[in-house]
Short mmCIF file of C-alpha atoms in Angstrom, two decimals:
data_model
loop_
_atom_site.label_atom_id
_atom_site.label_comp_id
_atom_site.label_asym_id
_atom_site.label_seq_id
_atom_site.Cartn_x
_atom_site.Cartn_y
_atom_site.Cartn_z
CA MET A 1 102.35 105.09 21.72
CA SER A 2 99.81 106.36 19.19
CA GLU A 3 98.11 104.05 16.72
CA SER A 4 100.42 103.33 13.80
CA THR A 5 99.51 104.54 10.26
CA LEU A 6 101.91 102.04 8.65
CA PRO A 7 100.54 98.95 6.86
CA LYS A 8 99.78 96.23 9.36
CA SER A 9 101.74 93.02 9.31
CA THR A 10 100.05 89.63 9.30
CA LEU A 11 101.08 89.18 12.95
CA GLN A 12 99.59 92.54 13.90
CA GLN A 13 96.34 91.70 12.14
CA ARG A 14 96.13 88.35 13.95
CA ILE A 15 96.69 90.11 17.27
CA GLU A 16 93.89 92.58 16.56
CA ASN A 17 91.54 89.79 15.48
CA HIS A 18 92.16 87.84 18.68
CA ILE A 19 91.62 90.86 20.91
CA GLU A 20 88.45 91.86 19.06
CA THR A 21 87.02 88.34 19.14
CA LEU A 22 87.68 87.89 22.84
CA SER A 23 86.09 91.29 23.55
CA HIS A 24 82.75 89.94 22.29
CA PHE A 25 82.60 87.44 25.16
CA THR A 26 81.19 89.88 27.70
CA ALA A 27 78.12 90.01 29.91
CA THR A 28 77.90 93.79 29.39
CA PRO A 29 77.95 94.52 25.62
CA GLY A 30 78.65 98.17 24.94
CA LYS A 31 79.67 98.73 28.56
CA GLY A 32 83.09 97.11 28.68
CA THR A 33 84.27 93.58 29.22
CA THR A 34 82.64 91.63 32.04
CA ARG A 35 83.96 88.07 31.91
CA LEU A 36 83.84 86.52 35.33
CA THR A 37 85.45 83.16 35.98
CA TYR A 38 83.31 80.09 35.15
CA SER A 39 80.60 82.26 33.61
CA GLU A 40 79.03 81.67 30.21
CA GLN A 41 81.40 84.30 28.84
CA ASP A 42 84.32 82.37 30.34
CA ARG A 43 83.08 79.25 28.54
CA GLN A 44 82.87 81.10 25.23
CA ALA A 45 86.34 82.61 25.59
CA ARG A 46 87.94 79.32 26.57
CA GLU A 47 86.40 77.55 23.58
CA TYR A 48 87.91 80.20 21.32
CA ILE A 49 91.32 79.99 23.00
CA LYS A 50 91.36 76.20 22.74
CA GLN A 51 90.32 76.38 19.09
CA VAL A 52 93.20 78.73 18.28
CA MET A 53 95.64 76.50 20.16
CA GLN A 54 94.53 73.54 18.08
CA GLU A 55 94.83 75.54 14.85
CA TYR A 56 98.36 76.48 15.90
CA GLY A 57 99.32 72.82 16.27
CA LEU A 58 99.42 72.76 20.07
CA GLN A 59 98.39 69.91 22.38
CA VAL A 60 95.49 71.34 24.39
CA ARG A 61 94.52 70.48 27.94
CA GLU A 62 92.71 72.02 30.89
CA ASP A 63 93.64 71.35 34.51
CA GLY A 64 91.34 70.72 37.46
CA PHE A 65 91.07 74.47 38.10
CA GLY A 66 90.17 75.44 34.54
CA ASN A 67 93.55 76.83 33.45
CA ILE A 68 94.21 76.18 29.73
CA PHE A 69 97.51 74.97 28.26
CA GLY A 70 98.60 74.64 24.64
CA ARG A 71 101.84 72.67 24.43
CA LEU A 72 104.47 72.43 21.71
CA GLU A 73 106.42 69.35 22.72
CA GLY A 74 110.19 69.49 23.02
CA SER A 75 112.80 66.98 21.91
CA ILE A 76 113.99 66.27 25.47
CA PRO A 77 111.68 63.72 27.10
CA ASP A 78 109.87 64.95 30.23
CA ALA A 79 111.76 68.26 30.17
CA PRO A 80 110.42 71.34 32.00
CA ALA A 81 108.46 73.75 29.81
CA VAL A 82 108.71 77.46 29.14
CA LEU A 83 105.28 78.98 29.79
CA ILE A 84 104.03 82.18 28.14
CA GLY A 85 100.66 83.68 28.86
CA SER A 86 98.37 85.50 31.26
CA HIS A 87 94.72 85.45 32.40
CA PHE A 88 91.47 85.75 30.46
CA ASP A 89 89.01 86.84 33.18
CA SER A 90 88.11 90.50 33.69
CA VAL A 91 86.88 92.92 36.30
CA PRO A 92 83.24 94.02 35.93
CA ASN A 93 82.91 96.51 33.06
CA GLY A 94 86.64 96.37 32.37
CA GLY A 95 88.64 96.56 29.16
CA SER A 96 89.63 94.21 26.35
CA TYR A 97 93.39 94.12 26.96
CA ASP A 98 94.02 93.44 30.66
CA GLY A 99 94.86 89.74 30.60
CA PRO A 100 93.92 88.87 27.00
CA ALA A 101 96.94 90.80 25.67
CA GLY A 102 99.20 88.34 27.48
CA VAL A 103 97.14 85.31 26.42
CA VAL A 104 97.30 86.44 22.80
CA ALA A 105 101.07 86.97 23.12
CA GLY A 106 101.51 83.37 24.23
CA LEU A 107 99.41 82.12 21.33
CA GLU A 108 101.32 84.19 18.79
CA VAL A 109 104.75 83.17 20.08
CA ALA A 110 103.64 79.56 19.56
CA LYS A 111 102.37 80.48 16.08
CA LEU A 112 105.77 81.98 15.18
CA PHE A 113 107.41 78.72 16.27
CA GLN A 114 105.02 76.88 13.96
CA GLU A 115 105.50 79.27 11.02
CA ASN A 116 109.25 79.01 11.26
CA GLY A 117 109.30 75.23 11.70
CA LEU A 118 111.12 75.42 15.03
CA THR A 119 111.57 72.39 17.25
CA PRO A 120 112.41 73.30 20.85
CA LYS A 121 114.49 71.13 23.12
CA TYR A 122 112.38 72.23 26.08
CA PRO A 123 108.60 72.36 25.55
CA LEU A 124 106.81 75.64 24.93
CA GLU A 125 103.38 76.18 26.47
CA ALA A 126 100.89 78.96 25.83
CA VAL A 127 98.80 79.37 28.97
CA ALA A 128 95.48 81.10 29.73
CA MET A 129 94.67 81.31 33.43
CA ILE A 130 91.52 81.86 35.43
CA GLU A 131 90.53 84.41 38.07
CA GLU A 132 93.56 86.66 38.26
CA GLU A 133 91.34 89.64 38.98
CA GLY A 134 89.33 88.26 41.88
CA GLY A 135 86.20 89.56 40.17
CA ARG A 136 84.14 86.57 41.25
CA PHE A 137 86.13 84.81 43.98
CA ILE A 138 87.82 87.22 46.37
CA GLY A 139 91.60 87.18 46.57
CA GLY A 140 92.61 87.01 42.94
CA LEU A 141 95.52 85.19 41.28
CA LEU A 142 93.51 82.01 41.84
CA GLY A 143 94.64 80.18 38.72
CA SER A 144 98.36 80.53 39.38
CA ARG A 145 98.05 80.09 43.16
CA SER A 146 96.06 76.87 42.74
CA MET A 147 98.22 75.50 39.95
CA LEU A 148 101.40 75.95 41.97
CA GLY A 149 99.96 74.70 45.26
CA VAL A 150 100.03 78.02 47.09
CA ILE A 151 96.50 77.08 48.09
CA SER A 152 95.46 73.43 48.35
CA ALA A 153 92.78 71.70 46.32
CA GLU A 154 90.68 71.57 49.47
CA GLU A 155 91.03 75.31 50.02
CA PHE A 156 90.17 75.92 46.36
CA ALA A 157 87.03 73.79 46.64
CA ALA A 158 85.85 75.70 49.73
CA ILE A 159 85.96 79.12 48.07
CA THR A 160 82.58 80.70 47.29
CA ASP A 161 81.43 83.76 45.40
CA LYS A 162 79.20 86.46 46.87
CA ASP A 163 76.13 84.30 46.18
CA GLY A 164 77.55 81.28 48.01
CA VAL A 165 78.34 79.32 44.83
CA THR A 166 81.50 77.24 45.25
CA THR A 167 84.29 77.07 42.68
CA ILE A 168 83.44 73.41 42.06
CA GLU A 169 79.76 74.11 41.47
CA ALA A 170 80.61 76.98 39.11
CA MET A 171 83.10 74.85 37.17
CA GLN A 172 80.63 72.03 36.70
CA LYS A 173 77.93 74.41 35.52
CA ILE A 174 79.99 75.27 32.40
CA GLY A 175 81.15 71.70 31.83
CA LEU A 176 84.60 71.79 33.42
CA ASP A 177 85.95 68.75 35.25
CA PRO A 178 87.42 69.59 38.69
CA SER A 179 88.61 65.98 39.08
CA LEU A 180 91.32 66.53 36.44
CA PRO A 181 94.92 66.88 37.67
CA GLY A 182 95.36 70.32 39.19
CA LYS A 183 98.53 71.11 41.10
CA ARG A 184 101.58 71.27 38.88
CA ASP A 185 105.05 70.31 40.04
CA ALA A 186 107.22 73.42 39.86
CA SER A 187 110.03 71.30 38.44
CA SER A 188 107.94 70.97 35.26
CA ILE A 189 108.31 74.72 34.59
CA ARG A 190 111.61 76.07 33.27
CA ALA A 191 110.52 79.71 33.03
CA PHE A 192 107.43 81.91 32.84
CA LEU A 193 107.02 84.95 30.59
CA GLU A 194 104.09 87.36 30.76
CA LEU A 195 103.06 90.31 28.62
CA HIS A 196 100.69 92.85 30.16
CA ILE A 197 99.45 96.33 29.49
CA GLU A 198 101.11 98.88 31.76
CA GLN A 199 97.85 100.17 33.28
CA GLY A 200 99.64 103.47 33.88
CA PRO A 201 100.83 106.50 31.88
CA ILE A 202 104.63 106.28 31.90
CA LEU A 203 105.38 104.41 28.67
CA GLU A 204 102.90 106.44 26.62
CA GLU A 205 104.11 109.76 28.05
CA GLU A 206 107.73 108.87 27.32
CA GLN A 207 106.82 107.31 23.93
CA ILE A 208 108.59 104.07 24.78
CA PRO A 209 106.99 100.88 23.38
CA ILE A 210 108.21 98.36 25.95
CA GLY A 211 108.67 98.29 29.69
CA ILE A 212 110.81 95.59 31.27
CA VAL A 213 109.38 94.90 34.71
CA GLU A 214 111.89 94.95 37.57
CA GLY A 215 109.52 93.92 40.35
CA ILE A 216 105.90 93.75 41.45
CA VAL A 217 104.31 95.48 44.40
CA GLY A 218 103.34 93.52 47.50
CA LEU A 219 99.65 93.27 48.26
CA THR A 220 97.19 92.03 50.81
CA GLN A 221 93.42 91.85 50.86
CA VAL A 222 91.26 91.69 53.98
CA GLN A 223 87.53 91.29 54.39
CA ILE A 224 86.03 93.45 57.11
CA THR A 225 82.64 92.63 58.58
CA VAL A 226 80.83 95.20 60.71
CA LYS A 227 77.78 93.99 62.62
CA GLY A 228 75.17 96.12 64.33
CA LYS A 229 71.43 95.77 64.81
CA ALA A 230 68.62 96.26 62.33
CA GLY A 231 65.77 98.61 63.12
CA HIS A 232 63.05 100.74 61.61
CA ALA A 233 64.38 103.84 59.88
CA GLY A 234 61.60 106.02 61.20
CA THR A 235 60.91 104.77 64.71
CA THR A 236 64.41 104.13 66.10
CA PRO A 237 65.86 107.24 67.80
CA MET A 238 69.33 108.27 66.66
CA ASP A 239 70.85 107.75 70.10
CA ARG A 240 69.61 104.16 70.23
CA ARG A 241 70.90 102.92 66.89
CA SER A 242 73.57 100.32 66.19
CA ASP A 243 74.07 101.24 62.54
CA ALA A 244 76.63 98.97 60.90
CA LEU A 245 76.89 101.15 57.80
CA VAL A 246 77.71 104.31 59.74
CA ALA A 247 80.59 102.51 61.49
CA ALA A 248 81.77 100.87 58.25
CA SER A 249 81.70 104.18 56.37
CA LYS A 250 84.02 105.73 58.96
CA ILE A 251 86.51 102.91 58.45
CA VAL A 252 86.31 103.26 54.67
CA ALA A 253 86.76 107.02 54.84
CA GLY A 254 89.85 106.71 57.04
CA LEU A 255 91.83 104.29 54.88
CA PRO A 256 93.24 106.81 52.36
CA GLU A 257 94.78 108.86 55.18
CA LEU A 258 96.29 105.71 56.70
CA ALA A 259 97.92 104.82 53.39
CA GLN A 260 99.33 108.30 52.94
CA ALA A 261 100.72 108.29 56.46
CA GLN A 262 102.40 104.92 55.88
CA GLY A 263 104.27 106.17 52.81
CA GLY A 264 106.43 103.92 50.64
CA GLY A 265 103.94 104.13 47.80
CA SER A 266 101.24 102.58 50.00
CA VAL A 267 97.71 102.57 48.61
CA ALA A 268 94.39 101.39 50.05
CA THR A 269 91.22 100.65 48.11
CA VAL A 270 87.74 99.54 49.09
CA GLY A 271 86.35 98.04 45.90
CA ARG A 272 83.56 95.78 47.14
CA LEU A 273 80.95 96.65 49.75
CA ASN A 274 77.72 94.82 50.60
CA VAL A 275 75.07 96.21 52.93
CA PHE A 276 72.49 94.02 54.66
CA PRO A 277 69.52 93.81 54.64
CA ASN A 278 69.86 96.56 52.01
CA GLY A 279 66.42 98.06 52.52
CA ALA A 280 65.75 101.75 52.00
CA ASN A 281 63.89 102.06 55.31
CA VAL A 282 65.90 99.57 57.40
CA ILE A 283 68.91 100.39 59.57
CA PRO A 284 71.75 98.19 58.27
CA ASP A 285 72.71 95.39 60.65
CA GLN A 286 75.74 94.14 58.70
CA VAL A 287 78.25 95.49 56.21
CA ILE A 288 80.92 93.37 54.52
CA PHE A 289 83.64 95.05 52.49
CA THR A 290 87.12 94.39 51.16
CA ALA A 291 90.25 96.45 51.69
CA ASP A 292 92.99 96.04 49.08
CA LEU A 293 96.33 97.24 50.49
CA ARG A 294 99.55 97.57 48.48
CA ALA A 295 103.10 98.90 48.84
CA GLU A 296 106.48 98.55 47.16
CA HIS A 297 108.30 97.29 50.26
CA GLU A 298 107.52 94.45 52.66
CA GLU A 299 107.68 96.66 55.76
CA ASP A 300 105.11 99.04 54.28
CA VAL A 301 102.73 96.23 53.31
CA GLN A 302 102.94 94.97 56.89
CA GLY A 303 102.60 98.50 58.22
CA ILE A 304 99.47 99.45 56.30
CA LEU A 305 97.91 96.06 57.12
CA GLU A 306 98.49 96.48 60.86
CA LYS A 307 97.28 100.08 60.82
CA THR A 308 94.13 99.09 58.91
CA GLU A 309 93.29 96.33 61.37
CA GLN A 310 93.91 98.53 64.41
CA PHE A 311 91.85 101.34 62.91
CA ALA A 312 88.93 99.06 62.04
CA TYR A 313 88.88 97.42 65.46
CA SER A 314 88.80 100.85 67.09
CA PHE A 315 85.18 101.22 65.96
CA ALA A 316 84.04 98.15 67.90
CA THR A 317 81.70 98.98 70.79
CA ASP A 318 79.19 97.18 72.97
CA ASN A 319 76.72 97.53 70.09
CA ILE A 320 79.04 97.25 67.07
CA ASP A 321 81.14 94.17 66.33
CA VAL A 322 84.09 94.27 63.91
CA GLN A 323 85.62 91.13 62.41
CA ILE A 324 88.59 90.98 60.02
CA GLU A 325 89.62 88.06 57.82
CA ARG A 326 92.96 88.10 56.03
CA GLN A 327 92.26 86.55 52.63
CA LEU A 328 95.41 87.18 50.64
CA TYR A 329 98.98 88.20 51.36
CA ILE A 330 101.72 88.33 48.74
CA ARG A 331 105.04 89.98 49.47
CA PRO A 332 106.76 92.21 46.89
CA LYS A 333 108.48 90.18 44.18
CA GLN A 334 111.50 90.70 41.95
CA MET A 335 111.75 89.35 38.42
CA SER A 336 114.65 87.10 37.40
CA GLU A 337 117.86 89.00 36.67
CA GLN A 338 118.77 86.41 34.05
CA VAL A 339 115.49 86.84 32.19
CA LYS A 340 115.53 90.64 32.52
CA ASN A 341 119.00 90.72 30.99
CA LEU A 342 117.80 88.43 28.20
CA LEU A 343 114.86 90.72 27.43
CA ARG A 344 117.10 93.80 27.46
CA GLY A 345 119.60 92.20 25.10
CA ILE A 346 116.92 91.09 22.66
CA SER A 347 115.26 94.53 22.68
CA ASP A 348 118.63 96.08 21.86
CA GLN A 349 119.20 93.59 19.02
CA LEU A 350 115.76 94.31 17.57
CA ASP A 351 116.31 98.06 18.02
CA ILE A 352 113.19 98.39 20.17
CA PRO A 353 113.37 101.15 22.82
CA TYR A 354 112.56 100.10 26.36
CA ARG A 355 112.79 101.24 29.95
CA SER A 356 112.63 99.57 33.36
CA LEU A 357 109.41 99.78 35.37
CA HIS A 358 107.97 98.54 38.65
CA SER A 359 104.44 97.19 38.65
CA GLY A 360 101.92 98.67 41.05
CA ALA A 361 99.41 95.98 40.08
CA GLY A 362 99.51 92.32 41.01
CA HIS A 363 100.07 89.73 38.29
CA ASP A 364 100.33 85.96 37.96
CA ALA A 365 104.06 86.51 37.37
CA MET A 366 104.50 87.29 41.07
CA ILE A 367 103.21 83.83 42.00
CA PHE A 368 105.45 82.08 39.48
CA SER A 369 108.48 84.05 40.71
CA ASP A 370 108.65 81.91 43.87
CA PHE A 371 109.02 78.76 41.78
CA THR A 372 110.88 79.55 38.56
CA ASP A 373 112.65 82.24 36.51
CA VAL A 374 110.14 84.91 35.51
CA GLY A 375 110.21 87.82 33.09
CA MET A 376 107.51 90.37 32.36
CA LEU A 377 106.97 92.99 29.67
CA PHE A 378 104.64 95.98 29.70
CA ILE A 379 103.22 97.77 26.67
CA PRO A 380 101.76 101.30 26.79
CA SER A 381 98.20 101.95 27.89
CA ARG A 382 96.43 104.86 26.20
CA ALA A 383 96.06 107.68 28.74
CA GLY A 384 97.18 105.18 31.39
CA LEU A 385 93.63 103.84 31.61
CA SER A 386 92.74 100.31 32.68
CA HIS A 387 89.90 98.40 34.35
CA CYS A 388 87.45 100.46 32.29
CA PRO A 389 85.87 100.25 28.83
CA GLU A 390 88.29 102.90 27.51
CA GLU A 391 91.29 100.60 28.09
CA TRP A 392 93.31 100.38 24.84
CA SER A 393 96.79 99.44 23.65
CA ASP A 394 98.28 99.65 20.15
CA SER A 395 98.61 96.33 18.33
CA ALA A 396 101.90 97.61 16.88
CA ASP A 397 103.30 97.74 20.42
CA MET A 398 101.91 94.29 21.09
CA GLU A 399 103.65 92.99 17.99
CA ARG A 400 106.99 94.41 19.14
CA ALA A 401 106.58 92.75 22.52
CA VAL A 402 105.58 89.43 20.93
CA ARG A 403 108.72 89.48 18.81
CA VAL A 404 110.84 90.10 21.90
CA LEU A 405 109.11 87.22 23.70
CA TYR A 406 109.53 85.00 20.65
CA GLU A 407 113.28 85.52 20.64
CA ALA A 408 113.39 84.98 24.41
CA ALA A 409 111.37 81.78 24.08
CA LYS A 410 113.71 80.51 21.35
CA ARG A 411 116.68 80.88 23.70
CA LEU A 412 114.91 79.59 26.81
CA THR A 413 113.62 76.51 24.98
CA GLU A 414 116.94 76.10 23.17
CA VAL A 415 115.46 75.61 19.73
CA GLU A 416 117.27 73.12 17.51
#
């Protein structure tokens, strides 16, 4: 959708203010949003989010992983809560909307409850989660996976970034307390709702303001290590080299063809590659890179994973060693039929056009879907762009989606 020329509502202005403020918390001013988990920019953003939660009358807490919750208590003691939110980390040099749009939606749904004096029977919680992107700690979806016990506290503590800094060390550096309660009992969550930008062109091209997500693609990430032998760039003959980068580059170059051959919407991406010792006149002795593999159907996720591993291992020789570590595997997920029907009905009542979509990107919603009823809305992305500084979505579309989520939250929390 194009930017509206109509006067902006108070809600729309608040949305824009939140997005703009959060965009300032970046390590790369003028070159997109770079807000890695447990960085100084993370600390700044979380302080702002907690401040807004307090202003909106919510009870604020952080868990032992650094996820943030703002709770509007319900009238039923110890009842499960309806959670609305997303993540607030970013990819390097990304945009201002991927993640924060969903965080802001959760905040503004809670604000509408406050403005209208609503008391829910079941608690409402706005949530802002860490490390969905995997920008610092490989794998992604770390906040939701840790919170719901998909990975244990011990596994969480053992994770390191590319510099060898552990999650615990990074948390403590910005003043977070990893000894706080972390894992959350799934029975304490009644439903999860997430707003996200589409990150694709369909809604904008069809001029439809809302997409109701049917399901989310399955994904896996592997880390491939290729080891050779270092040597002098000028004195080592070509026929006596064990060049790790040459072998790794052949694997990287072959992945697109593997994905195309697999079919089923399969895609393969190498987004992180490190060369050692990384000297201009030294033959590389080790290359470590990630392969992100995705497909709509379980059999295709398995297929592209197996083909990738077989292909990579085929480059192992007496002088080249190839090692593969599976670091993440999430099967394709479907959203709750009950919640999808609720979102459709509300959109009809509010006279907001919508269409059904499948997500080719991973989201925290796919983790929650194994534990509770989940619904997800998309809003249009200008030119379909995301994970880049040009990422942009219209606040008018965000407002429409927030109003749909507000009505859904009223029914899911059974307001009195």
